[in-house]
Coordinates of C-alpha atoms in Angstrom, one line a residue:
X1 CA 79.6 358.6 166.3
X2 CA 76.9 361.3 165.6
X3 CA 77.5 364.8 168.0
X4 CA 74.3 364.7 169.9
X5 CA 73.8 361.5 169.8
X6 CA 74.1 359.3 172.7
X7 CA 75.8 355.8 172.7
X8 CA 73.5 352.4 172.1
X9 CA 74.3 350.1 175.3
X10 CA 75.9 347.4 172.5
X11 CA 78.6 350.4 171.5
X12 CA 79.2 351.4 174.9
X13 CA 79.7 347.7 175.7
X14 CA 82.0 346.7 172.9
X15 CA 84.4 350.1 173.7
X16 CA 84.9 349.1 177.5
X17 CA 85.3 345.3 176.1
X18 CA 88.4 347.2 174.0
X19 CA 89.4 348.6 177.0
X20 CA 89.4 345.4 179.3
X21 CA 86.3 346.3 181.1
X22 CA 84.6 343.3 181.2
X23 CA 80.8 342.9 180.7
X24 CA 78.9 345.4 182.7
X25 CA 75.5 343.8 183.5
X26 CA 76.2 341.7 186.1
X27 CA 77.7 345.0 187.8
X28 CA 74.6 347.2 186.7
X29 CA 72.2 344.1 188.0
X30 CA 73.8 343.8 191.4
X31 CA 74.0 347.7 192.1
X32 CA 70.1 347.8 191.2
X33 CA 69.2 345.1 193.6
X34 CA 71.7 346.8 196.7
X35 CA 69.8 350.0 196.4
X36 CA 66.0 348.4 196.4
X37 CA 66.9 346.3 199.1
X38 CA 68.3 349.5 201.4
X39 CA 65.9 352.0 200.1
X40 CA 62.1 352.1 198.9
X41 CA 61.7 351.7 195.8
X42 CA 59.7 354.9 195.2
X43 CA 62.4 357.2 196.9
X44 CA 64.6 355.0 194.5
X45 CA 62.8 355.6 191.1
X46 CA 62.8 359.7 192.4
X47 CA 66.3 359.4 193.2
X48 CA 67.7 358.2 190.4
X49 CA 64.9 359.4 187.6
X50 CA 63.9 355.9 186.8
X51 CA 60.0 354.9 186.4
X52 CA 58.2 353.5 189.1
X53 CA 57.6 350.2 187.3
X54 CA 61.6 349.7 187.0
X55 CA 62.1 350.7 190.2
X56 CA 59.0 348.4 191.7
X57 CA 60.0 345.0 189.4
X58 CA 63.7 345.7 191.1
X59 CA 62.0 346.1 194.7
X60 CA 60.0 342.5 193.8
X61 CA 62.7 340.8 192.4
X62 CA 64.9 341.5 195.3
X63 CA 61.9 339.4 197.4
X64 CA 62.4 342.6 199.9
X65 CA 59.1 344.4 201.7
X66 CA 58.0 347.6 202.8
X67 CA 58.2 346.1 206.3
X68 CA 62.1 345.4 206.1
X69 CA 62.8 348.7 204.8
X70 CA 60.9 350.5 207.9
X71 CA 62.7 348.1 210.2
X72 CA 65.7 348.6 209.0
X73 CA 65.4 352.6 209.1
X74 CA 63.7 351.9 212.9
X75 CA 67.0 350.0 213.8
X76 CA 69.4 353.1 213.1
X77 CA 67.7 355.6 214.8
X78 CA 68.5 355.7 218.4
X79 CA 65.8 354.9 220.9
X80 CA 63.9 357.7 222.3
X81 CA 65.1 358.6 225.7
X82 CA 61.8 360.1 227.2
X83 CA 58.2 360.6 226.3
X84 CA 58.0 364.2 224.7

């Protein structure tokens, strides 16, 4: 309780435990591996400020590839309706 200071994850934990938030990991965990497995990791770690190792251990833990990502991106674009 220092002004300045910022919360340990253990303090933060125990006040929303006080609260009736339950544990927060499993939440935390889950969001990481939604937003590597719909976006690149590297965008990702720019996005949110994270390293790129974080960011690229997320992307390999997820078992998702570059080559999923692009198709995924290909399938939302509408298909070009002439040559240009």
């Amino acid at each position: 309780m220092r002004p300045g200071r910022p919360l340990t994850a253990n303090a933060l934990s125990e006040r929303l435990i006080r609260h009736g938030i339950p544990a927060t990991r499993p939440a935390r965990n889950g969001a990481w591996l939604s937003l590597v497995s719909s976006v690149h990791w590297k965008m990702l770690a720019d996005l949110i400020g994270t390293c790129d190792a974080t960011a690229h251990r997320w992307h390999k833990h997820s078992a998702t590839d570059r080559a999923s990502y692009v198709a995924m991106r290909m399938k939302d674009q509408p298909p070009p309706s002439a040559p240009e």
